[in-house]
Coordinates of C-alpha atoms in Angstrom, one line a residue:
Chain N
X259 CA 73.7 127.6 83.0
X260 CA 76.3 126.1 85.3
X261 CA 79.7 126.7 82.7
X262 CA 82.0 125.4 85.3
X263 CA 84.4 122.2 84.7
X264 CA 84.3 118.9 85.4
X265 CA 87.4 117.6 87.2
X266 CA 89.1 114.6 85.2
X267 CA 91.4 112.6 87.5
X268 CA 93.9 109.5 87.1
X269 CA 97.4 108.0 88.2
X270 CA 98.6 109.1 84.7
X271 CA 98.0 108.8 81.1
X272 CA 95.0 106.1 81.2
X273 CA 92.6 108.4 82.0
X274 CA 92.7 109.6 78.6
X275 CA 90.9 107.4 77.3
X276 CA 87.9 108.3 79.8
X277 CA 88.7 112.0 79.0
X278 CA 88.6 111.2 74.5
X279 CA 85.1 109.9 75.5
X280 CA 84.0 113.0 77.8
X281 CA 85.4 115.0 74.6
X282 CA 84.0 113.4 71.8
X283 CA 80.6 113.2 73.7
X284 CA 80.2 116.4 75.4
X285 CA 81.9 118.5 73.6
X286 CA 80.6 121.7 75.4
X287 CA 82.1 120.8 78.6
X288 CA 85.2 122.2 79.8
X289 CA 87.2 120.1 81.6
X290 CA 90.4 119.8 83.7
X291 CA 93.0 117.0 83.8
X292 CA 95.2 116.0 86.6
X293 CA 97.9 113.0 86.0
X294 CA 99.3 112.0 89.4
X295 CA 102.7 110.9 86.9
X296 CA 105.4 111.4 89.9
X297 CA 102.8 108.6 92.0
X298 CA 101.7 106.3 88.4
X299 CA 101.3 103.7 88.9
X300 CA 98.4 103.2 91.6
X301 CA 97.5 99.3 90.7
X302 CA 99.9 98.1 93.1
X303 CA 99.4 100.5 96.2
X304 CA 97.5 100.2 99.2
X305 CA 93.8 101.6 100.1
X306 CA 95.6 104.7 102.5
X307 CA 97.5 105.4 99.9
X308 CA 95.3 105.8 97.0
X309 CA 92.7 107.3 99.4
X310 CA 95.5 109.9 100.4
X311 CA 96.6 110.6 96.5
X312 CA 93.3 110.8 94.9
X313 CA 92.1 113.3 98.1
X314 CA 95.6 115.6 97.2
X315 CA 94.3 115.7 93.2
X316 CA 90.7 116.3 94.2
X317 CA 91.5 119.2 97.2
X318 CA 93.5 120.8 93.8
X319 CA 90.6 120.1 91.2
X320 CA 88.5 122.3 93.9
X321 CA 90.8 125.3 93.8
X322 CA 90.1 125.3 89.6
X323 CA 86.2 125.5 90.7
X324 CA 85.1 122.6 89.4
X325 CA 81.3 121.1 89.4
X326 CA 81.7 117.2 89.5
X327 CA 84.8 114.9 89.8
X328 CA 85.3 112.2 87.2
X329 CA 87.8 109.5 88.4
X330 CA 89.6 107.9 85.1
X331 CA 91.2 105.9 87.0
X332 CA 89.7 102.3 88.3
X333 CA 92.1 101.4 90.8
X334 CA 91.1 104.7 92.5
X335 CA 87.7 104.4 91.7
X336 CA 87.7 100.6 93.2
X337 CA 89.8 101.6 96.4
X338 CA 88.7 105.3 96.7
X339 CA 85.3 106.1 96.0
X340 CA 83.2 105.5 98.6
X341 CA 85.6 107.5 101.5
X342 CA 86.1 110.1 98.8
X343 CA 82.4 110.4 98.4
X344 CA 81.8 110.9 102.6
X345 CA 84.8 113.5 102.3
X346 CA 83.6 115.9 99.8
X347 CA 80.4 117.5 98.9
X348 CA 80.3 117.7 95.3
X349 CA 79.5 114.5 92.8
X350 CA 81.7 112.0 92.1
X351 CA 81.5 109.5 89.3
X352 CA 84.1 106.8 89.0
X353 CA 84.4 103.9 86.3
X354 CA 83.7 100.2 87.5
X355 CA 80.0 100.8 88.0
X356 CA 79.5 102.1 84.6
X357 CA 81.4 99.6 83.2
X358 CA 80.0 96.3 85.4
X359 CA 76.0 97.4 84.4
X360 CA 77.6 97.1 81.0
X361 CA 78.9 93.9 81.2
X362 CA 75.5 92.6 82.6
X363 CA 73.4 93.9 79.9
X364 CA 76.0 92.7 77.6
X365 CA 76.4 89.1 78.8
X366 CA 74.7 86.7 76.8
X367 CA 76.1 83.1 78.5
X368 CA 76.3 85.0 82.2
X369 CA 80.2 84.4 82.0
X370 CA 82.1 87.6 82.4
X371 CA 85.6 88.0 82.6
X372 CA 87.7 90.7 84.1
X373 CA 91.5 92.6 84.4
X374 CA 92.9 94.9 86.2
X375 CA 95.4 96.1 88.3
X376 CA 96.1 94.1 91.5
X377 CA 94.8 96.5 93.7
X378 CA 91.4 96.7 91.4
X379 CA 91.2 92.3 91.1
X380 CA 92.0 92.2 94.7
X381 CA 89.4 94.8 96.0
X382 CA 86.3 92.4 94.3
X383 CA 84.3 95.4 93.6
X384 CA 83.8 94.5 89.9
X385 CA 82.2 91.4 91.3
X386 CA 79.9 92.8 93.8
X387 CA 78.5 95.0 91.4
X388 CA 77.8 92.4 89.0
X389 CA 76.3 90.3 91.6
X390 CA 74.2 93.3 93.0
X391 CA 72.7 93.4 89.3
X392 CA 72.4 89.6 88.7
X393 CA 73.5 87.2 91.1
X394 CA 73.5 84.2 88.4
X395 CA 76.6 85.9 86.5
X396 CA 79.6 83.9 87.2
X397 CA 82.8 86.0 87.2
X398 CA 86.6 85.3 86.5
X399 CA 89.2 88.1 87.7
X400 CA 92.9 88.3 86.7
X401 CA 95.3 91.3 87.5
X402 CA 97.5 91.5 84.6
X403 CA 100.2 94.5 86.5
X404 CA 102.6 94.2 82.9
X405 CA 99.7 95.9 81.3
X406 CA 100.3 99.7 82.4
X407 CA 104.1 99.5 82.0
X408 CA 103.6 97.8 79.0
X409 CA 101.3 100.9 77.9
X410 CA 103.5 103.8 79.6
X411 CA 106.5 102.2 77.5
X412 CA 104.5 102.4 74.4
X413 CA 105.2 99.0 73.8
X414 CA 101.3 98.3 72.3
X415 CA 102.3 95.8 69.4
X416 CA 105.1 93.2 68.3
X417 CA 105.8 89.9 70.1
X418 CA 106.3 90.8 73.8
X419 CA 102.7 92.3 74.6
X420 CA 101.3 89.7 72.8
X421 CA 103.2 87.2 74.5
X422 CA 102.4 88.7 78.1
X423 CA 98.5 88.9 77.1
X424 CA 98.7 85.1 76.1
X425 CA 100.2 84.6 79.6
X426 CA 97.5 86.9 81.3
X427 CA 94.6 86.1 79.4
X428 CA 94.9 82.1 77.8
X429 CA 92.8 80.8 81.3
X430 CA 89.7 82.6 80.4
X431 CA 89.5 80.2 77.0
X432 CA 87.9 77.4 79.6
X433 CA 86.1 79.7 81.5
X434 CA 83.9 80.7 78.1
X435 CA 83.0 83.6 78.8
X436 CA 81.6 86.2 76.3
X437 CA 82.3 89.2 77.8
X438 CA 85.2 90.9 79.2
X439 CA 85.7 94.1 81.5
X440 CA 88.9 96.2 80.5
X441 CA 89.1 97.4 84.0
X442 CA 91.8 99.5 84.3
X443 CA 91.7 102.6 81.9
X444 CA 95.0 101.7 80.6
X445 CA 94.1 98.8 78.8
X446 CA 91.5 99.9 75.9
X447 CA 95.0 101.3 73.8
X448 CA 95.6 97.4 74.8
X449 CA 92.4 96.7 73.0
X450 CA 93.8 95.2 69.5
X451 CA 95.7 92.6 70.8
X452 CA 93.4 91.7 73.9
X453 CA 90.6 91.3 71.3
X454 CA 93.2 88.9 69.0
X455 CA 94.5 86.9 71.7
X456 CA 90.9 86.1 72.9
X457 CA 89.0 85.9 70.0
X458 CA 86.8 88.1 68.3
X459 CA 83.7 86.4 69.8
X460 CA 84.2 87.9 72.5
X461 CA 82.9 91.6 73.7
X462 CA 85.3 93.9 75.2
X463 CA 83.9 96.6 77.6
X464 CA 85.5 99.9 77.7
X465 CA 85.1 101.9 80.9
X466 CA 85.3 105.4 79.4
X467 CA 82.5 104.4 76.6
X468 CA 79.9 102.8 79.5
X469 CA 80.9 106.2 81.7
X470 CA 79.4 108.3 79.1
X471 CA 76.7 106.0 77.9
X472 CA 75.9 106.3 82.3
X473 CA 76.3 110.1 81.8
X474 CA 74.2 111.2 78.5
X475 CA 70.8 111.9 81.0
X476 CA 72.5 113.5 83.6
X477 CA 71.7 117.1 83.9
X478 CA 75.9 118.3 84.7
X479 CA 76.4 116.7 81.2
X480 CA 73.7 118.4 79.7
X481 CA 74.1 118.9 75.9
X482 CA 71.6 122.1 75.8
X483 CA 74.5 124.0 75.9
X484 CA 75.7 122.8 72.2
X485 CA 76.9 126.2 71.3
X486 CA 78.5 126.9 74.0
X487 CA 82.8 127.4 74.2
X488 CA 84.5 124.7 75.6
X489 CA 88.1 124.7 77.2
X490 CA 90.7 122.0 78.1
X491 CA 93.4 122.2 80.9
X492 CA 96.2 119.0 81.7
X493 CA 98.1 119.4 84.6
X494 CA 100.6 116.7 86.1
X495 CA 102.5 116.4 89.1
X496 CA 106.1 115.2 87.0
X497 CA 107.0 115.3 83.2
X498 CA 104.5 118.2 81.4
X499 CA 106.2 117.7 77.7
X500 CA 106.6 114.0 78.3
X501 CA 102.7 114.0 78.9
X502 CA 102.1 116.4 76.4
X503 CA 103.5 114.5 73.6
X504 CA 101.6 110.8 74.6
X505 CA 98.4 112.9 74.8
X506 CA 98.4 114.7 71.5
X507 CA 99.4 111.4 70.0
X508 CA 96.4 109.6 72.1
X509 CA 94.1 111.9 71.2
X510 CA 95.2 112.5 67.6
X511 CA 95.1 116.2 68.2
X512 CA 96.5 118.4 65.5
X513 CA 97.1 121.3 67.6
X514 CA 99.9 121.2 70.8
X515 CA 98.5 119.8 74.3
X516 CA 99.7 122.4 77.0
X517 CA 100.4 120.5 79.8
X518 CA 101.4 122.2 83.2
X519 CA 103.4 120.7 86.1
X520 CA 101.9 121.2 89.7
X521 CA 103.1 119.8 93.5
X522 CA 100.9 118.7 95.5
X523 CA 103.4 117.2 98.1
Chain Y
X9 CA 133.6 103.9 118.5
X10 CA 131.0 105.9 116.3
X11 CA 127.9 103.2 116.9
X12 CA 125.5 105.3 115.0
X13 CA 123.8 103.2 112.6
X14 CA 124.6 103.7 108.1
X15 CA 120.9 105.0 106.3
X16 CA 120.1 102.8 103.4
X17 CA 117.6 104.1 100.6
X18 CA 116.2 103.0 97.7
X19 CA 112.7 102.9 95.6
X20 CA 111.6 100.2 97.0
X21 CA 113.1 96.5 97.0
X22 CA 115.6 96.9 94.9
X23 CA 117.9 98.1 97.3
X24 CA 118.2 95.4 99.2
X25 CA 120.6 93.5 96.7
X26 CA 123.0 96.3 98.3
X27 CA 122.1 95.5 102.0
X28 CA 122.7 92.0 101.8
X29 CA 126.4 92.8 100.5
X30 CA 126.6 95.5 103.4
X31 CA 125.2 93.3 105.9
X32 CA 127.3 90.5 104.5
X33 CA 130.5 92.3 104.4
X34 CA 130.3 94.6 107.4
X35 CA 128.1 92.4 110.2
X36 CA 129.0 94.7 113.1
X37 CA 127.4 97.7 110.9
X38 CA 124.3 98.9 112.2
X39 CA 122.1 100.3 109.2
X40 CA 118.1 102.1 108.9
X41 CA 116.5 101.0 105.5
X42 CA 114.2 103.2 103.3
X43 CA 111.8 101.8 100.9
X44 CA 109.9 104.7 98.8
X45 CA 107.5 102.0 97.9
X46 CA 104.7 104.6 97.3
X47 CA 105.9 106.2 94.8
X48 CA 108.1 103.0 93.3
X49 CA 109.9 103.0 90.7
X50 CA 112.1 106.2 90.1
X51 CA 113.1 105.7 87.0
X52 CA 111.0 107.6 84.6
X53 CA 110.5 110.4 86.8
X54 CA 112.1 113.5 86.1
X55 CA 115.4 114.7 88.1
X56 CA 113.1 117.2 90.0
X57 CA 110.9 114.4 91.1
X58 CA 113.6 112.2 92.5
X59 CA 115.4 114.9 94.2
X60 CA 113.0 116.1 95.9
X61 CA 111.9 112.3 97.3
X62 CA 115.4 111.6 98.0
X63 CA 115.4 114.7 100.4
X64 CA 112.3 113.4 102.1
X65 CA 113.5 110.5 103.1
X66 CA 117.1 111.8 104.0
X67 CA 115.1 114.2 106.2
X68 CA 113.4 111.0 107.6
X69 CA 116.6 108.9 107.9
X70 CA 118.4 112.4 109.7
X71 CA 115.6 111.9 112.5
X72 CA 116.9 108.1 113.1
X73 CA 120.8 109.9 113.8
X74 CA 122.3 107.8 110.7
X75 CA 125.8 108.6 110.4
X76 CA 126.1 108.4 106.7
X77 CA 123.7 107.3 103.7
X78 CA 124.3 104.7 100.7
X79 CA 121.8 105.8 98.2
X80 CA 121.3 102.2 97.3
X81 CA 119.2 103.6 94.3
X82 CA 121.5 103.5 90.5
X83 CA 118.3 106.4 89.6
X84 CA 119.0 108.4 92.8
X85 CA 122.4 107.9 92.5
X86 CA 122.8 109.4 88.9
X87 CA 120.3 112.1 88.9
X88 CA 120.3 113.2 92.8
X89 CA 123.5 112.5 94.1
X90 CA 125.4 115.7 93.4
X91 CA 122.5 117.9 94.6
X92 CA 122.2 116.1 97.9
X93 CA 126.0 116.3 98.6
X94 CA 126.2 120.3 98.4
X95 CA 122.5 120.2 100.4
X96 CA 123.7 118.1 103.5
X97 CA 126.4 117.5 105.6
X98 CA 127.2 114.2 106.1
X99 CA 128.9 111.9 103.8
X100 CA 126.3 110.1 101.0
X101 CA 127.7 107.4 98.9
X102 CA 125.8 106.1 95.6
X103 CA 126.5 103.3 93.5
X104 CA 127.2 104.4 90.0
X105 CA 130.9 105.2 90.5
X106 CA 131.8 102.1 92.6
X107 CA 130.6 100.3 89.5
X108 CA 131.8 102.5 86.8
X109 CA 135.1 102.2 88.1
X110 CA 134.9 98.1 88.8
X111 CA 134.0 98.3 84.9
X112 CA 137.1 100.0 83.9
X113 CA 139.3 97.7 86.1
X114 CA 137.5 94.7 84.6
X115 CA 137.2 95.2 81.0
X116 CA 140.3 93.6 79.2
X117 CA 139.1 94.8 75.1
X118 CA 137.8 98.0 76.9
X119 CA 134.0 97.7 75.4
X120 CA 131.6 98.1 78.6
X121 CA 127.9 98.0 78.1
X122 CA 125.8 99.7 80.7
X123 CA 121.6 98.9 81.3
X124 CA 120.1 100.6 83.7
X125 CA 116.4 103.1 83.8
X126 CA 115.5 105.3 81.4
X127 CA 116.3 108.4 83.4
X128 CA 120.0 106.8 84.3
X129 CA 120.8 105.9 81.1
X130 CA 119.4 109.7 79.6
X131 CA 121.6 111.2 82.4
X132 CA 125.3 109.7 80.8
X133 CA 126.4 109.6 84.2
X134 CA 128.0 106.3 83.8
X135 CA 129.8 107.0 80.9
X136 CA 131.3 110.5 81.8
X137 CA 132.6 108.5 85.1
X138 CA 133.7 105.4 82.7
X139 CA 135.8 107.7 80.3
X140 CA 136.5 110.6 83.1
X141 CA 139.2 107.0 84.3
X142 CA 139.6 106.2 80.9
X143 CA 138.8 107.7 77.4
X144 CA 139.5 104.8 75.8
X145 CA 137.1 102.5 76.8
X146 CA 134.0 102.5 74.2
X147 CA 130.6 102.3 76.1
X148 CA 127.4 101.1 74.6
X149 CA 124.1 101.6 76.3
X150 CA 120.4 100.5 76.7
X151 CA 117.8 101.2 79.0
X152 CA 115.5 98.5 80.1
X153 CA 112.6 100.0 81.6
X154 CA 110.4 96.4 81.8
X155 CA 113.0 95.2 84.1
X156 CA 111.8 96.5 87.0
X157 CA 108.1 96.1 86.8
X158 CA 109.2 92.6 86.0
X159 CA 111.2 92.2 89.2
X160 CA 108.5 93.9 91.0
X161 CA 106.1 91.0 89.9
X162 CA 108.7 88.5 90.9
X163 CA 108.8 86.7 87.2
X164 CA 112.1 86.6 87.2
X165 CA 112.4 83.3 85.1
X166 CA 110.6 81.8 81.9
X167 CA 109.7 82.8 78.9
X168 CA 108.7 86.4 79.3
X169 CA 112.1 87.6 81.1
X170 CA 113.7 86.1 78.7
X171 CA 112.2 87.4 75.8
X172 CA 112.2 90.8 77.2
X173 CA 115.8 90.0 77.7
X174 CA 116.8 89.0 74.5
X175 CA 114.6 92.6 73.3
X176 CA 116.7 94.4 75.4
X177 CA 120.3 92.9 75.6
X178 CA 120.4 91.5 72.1
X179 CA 121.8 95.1 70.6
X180 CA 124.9 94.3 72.5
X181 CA 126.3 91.1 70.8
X182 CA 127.4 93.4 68.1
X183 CA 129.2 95.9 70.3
X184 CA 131.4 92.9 71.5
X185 CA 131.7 93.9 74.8
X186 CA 133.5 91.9 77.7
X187 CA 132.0 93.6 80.5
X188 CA 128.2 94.9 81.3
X189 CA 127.2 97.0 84.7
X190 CA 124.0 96.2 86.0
X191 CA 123.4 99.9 86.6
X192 CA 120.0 99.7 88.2
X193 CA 120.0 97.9 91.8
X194 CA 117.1 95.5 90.9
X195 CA 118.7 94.2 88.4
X196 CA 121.3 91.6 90.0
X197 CA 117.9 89.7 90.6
X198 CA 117.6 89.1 86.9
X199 CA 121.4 88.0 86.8
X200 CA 121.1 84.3 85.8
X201 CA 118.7 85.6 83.0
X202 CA 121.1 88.3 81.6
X203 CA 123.7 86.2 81.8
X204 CA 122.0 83.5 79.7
X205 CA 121.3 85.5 77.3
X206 CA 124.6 87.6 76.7
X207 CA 126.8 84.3 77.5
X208 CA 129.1 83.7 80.4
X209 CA 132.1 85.0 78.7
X210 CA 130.5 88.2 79.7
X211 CA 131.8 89.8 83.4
X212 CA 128.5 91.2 84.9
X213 CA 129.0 94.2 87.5
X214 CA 126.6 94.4 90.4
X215 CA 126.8 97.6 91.7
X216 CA 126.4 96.3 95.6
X217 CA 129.4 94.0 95.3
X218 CA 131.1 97.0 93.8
X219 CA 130.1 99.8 96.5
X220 CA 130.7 97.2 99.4
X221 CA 134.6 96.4 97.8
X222 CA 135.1 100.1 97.7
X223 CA 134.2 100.9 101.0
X224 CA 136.6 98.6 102.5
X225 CA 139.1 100.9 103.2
X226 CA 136.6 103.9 104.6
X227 CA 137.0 104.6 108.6
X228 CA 133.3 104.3 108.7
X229 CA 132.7 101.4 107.6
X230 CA 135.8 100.1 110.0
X231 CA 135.9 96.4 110.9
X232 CA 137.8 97.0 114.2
X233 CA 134.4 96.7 115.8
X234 CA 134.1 92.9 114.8
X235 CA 132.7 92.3 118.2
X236 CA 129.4 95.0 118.4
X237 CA 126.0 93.9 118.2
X238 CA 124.4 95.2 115.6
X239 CA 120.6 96.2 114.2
X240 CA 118.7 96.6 111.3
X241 CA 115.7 98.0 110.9
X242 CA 113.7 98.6 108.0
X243 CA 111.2 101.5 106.8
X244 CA 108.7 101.9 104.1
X245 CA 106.8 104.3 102.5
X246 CA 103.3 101.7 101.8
X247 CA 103.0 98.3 102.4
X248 CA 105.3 97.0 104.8
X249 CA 103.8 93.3 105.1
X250 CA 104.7 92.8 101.2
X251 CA 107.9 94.2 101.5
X252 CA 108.9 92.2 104.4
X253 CA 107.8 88.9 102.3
X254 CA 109.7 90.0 99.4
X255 CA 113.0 91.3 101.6
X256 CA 112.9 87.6 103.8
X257 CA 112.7 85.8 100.7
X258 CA 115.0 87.7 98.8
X259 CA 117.5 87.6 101.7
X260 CA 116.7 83.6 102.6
X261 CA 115.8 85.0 106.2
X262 CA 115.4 82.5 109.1
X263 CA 113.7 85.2 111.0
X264 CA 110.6 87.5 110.5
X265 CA 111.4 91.2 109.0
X266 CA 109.5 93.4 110.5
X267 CA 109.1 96.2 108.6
X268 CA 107.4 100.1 109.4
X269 CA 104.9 102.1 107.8
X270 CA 106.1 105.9 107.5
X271 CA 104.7 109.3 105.8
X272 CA 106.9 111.4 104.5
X273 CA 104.3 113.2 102.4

């Protein structure tokens, strides 16, 4: 029985919602948490740079011995992947692919929409794996950057987030389409006032609930080992209490969140 | 003649609403820009953080023989400033007190509101330097941490600045003051905005007119010199091609900036 961690990585607090998913699935698996905060956010940086972050976090998640490397994060899993992939020798599972086969099985009409950072929207990975799967879906992209500041500033309700998501989100309305890729793990604390500014028609994909729908047969995520004792561990490269306090509220935990602080640079 | 060029720093673009006053005001001046646009912005990082990325790119700046450093940064500037001053020895200038003190000399009813980042506003700086010249001036705050995501996207007019604006700025109609310091260097870009919405009976301080008018006097930034050719060159920390869109725009450039990549990490 292979008891060792999986490695949880994102630019900051979005990954939690991959990591709520990973809990409430697997909840023998011990995992361990890095949020790059001093670097969040990614969504605007270039390819070297998200390359060179993400290999920092994962050359850290090795010294905590971990089996397989989850990126949370889709801007990293967009730019990052595939060279991080040829780098190390362990597996690494990141978000959009998950999430895409999701949207095609969902799709009713073959119109899917999706959002994301720039760097994500720009990149066009979403819609190469759509078209890998089924070349007659037609996609629309739009980077909505306001998101994840909107988000980090806890400003998730009232008029101004719903006013920014009208201005992000009103040009899908004539592209009808009846599904829509969250694509940046931010955005699902987004989720009721996406789903109210575009109508509740339409189906929302989440990329931490299609990760662990992708991971349920894979034997690293193996739920024979129900009774076995799991453990948690957060680490961030800037403001431990600051991250503490979002994630216990995130996650609804009753019990403090002990966040440590690490440099990688 | 000391011909060694003045280092410039900032998080990323921001910054440069205090080059063009310096290159405005003192066109025999030589000066080496830094742009820390990889791990843009500053302002919700913790003292630690920016401390130790203002060192970097001091370090960086010492390599180009700079002669002095205007931390064009309001972040850097209220949370670093004191720590780099005992850690190096050449003079370092930052913008808070140049603009604290234009506030005291401008304020007639002696109510001064102060915006700026999270972390500038949480560090009091500006009002221990405001009442430090005058304990009677009252000093109401806010921080406006949308402001510079929203600068960053370059939406600097219509309906979402504004009503961010109003969200933001609306607290101070009540506190009746006559004078407000743009404590963060982005912000100057959302001037006509702020000033719309606080009325033009309201004296706005930019910190880069305010550093530029103190330095007037200081043998280093002499004007004897009127004659010497001067340079500028500009650095950044990821994506120099967007920055030098955003800087030759921002500066109505005739010319190409051309802008370099460095590491400093």
């Amino acid at each position: 029985m292979d008891t060792r961690p999986i490695g949880i990585f994102d630019s900051g607090v979005g990954g939690l919602t991959v990591a709520k998913e990973i809990y409430a699935r697997f909840p023998h698996l011990s995992t361990v948490y890095v949020g790059d905060t001093a670097r969040v956010p990614y969504g605007n940086r270039s390819q070297d740079a998200i390359i060179a972050f993400s290999s920092q976090i994962i050359d850290f998640l090795l010294t905590q011995s971990v089996k397989a490397i989850i990126i949370a994060c889709s801007t990293s899993s967009a730019l990052a992947l595939a060279a991080l992939k040829q780098k190390y020798d362990l597996p690494i599972y990141g978000v959009l692919e998950p999430a895409a086969i999701s949207a095609c099985i969902q799709t009713k009409n073959k119109k899917v929409g999706v959002i994301g950072t720039r760097a994500t929207i720009q990149s066009q990975q979403f819609s190469q794996i759509i078209n890998s799967v089924d070349s007659n879906i037609s996609i629309a992209t739009k980077a909505c950057p306001l998101f994840v500041p909107l988000i980090e500033e806890g400003m998730t309700e009232g008029e101004i987030p719903i006013s920014i998501a009208h201005y992000y989100l009103d040009s899908f309305k004539k592209e009808h389409i009846d599904t829509l890729i969250m694509g940046c793990t931010h955005y699902p604390i987004l989720q009721p006032i996406i789903s109210s500014v575009l109508g509740r028609n339409i189906e929302l994909i989440n990329p931490g609930i299609a990760l662990c729908e992708s991971l349920t047969k894979d034997p690293l995520f193996s739920t024979n080992a129900v009774n076995q004792q799991s453990s948690h561990k957060w680490f961030v490269t800037d403001n431990p209490d600051q991250f503490s306090l979002v994630a216990r509220t995130f996650m609804n935990s009753a019990s403090a969140i002990n966040t440590q602080k690490i440099t990688l640079f």
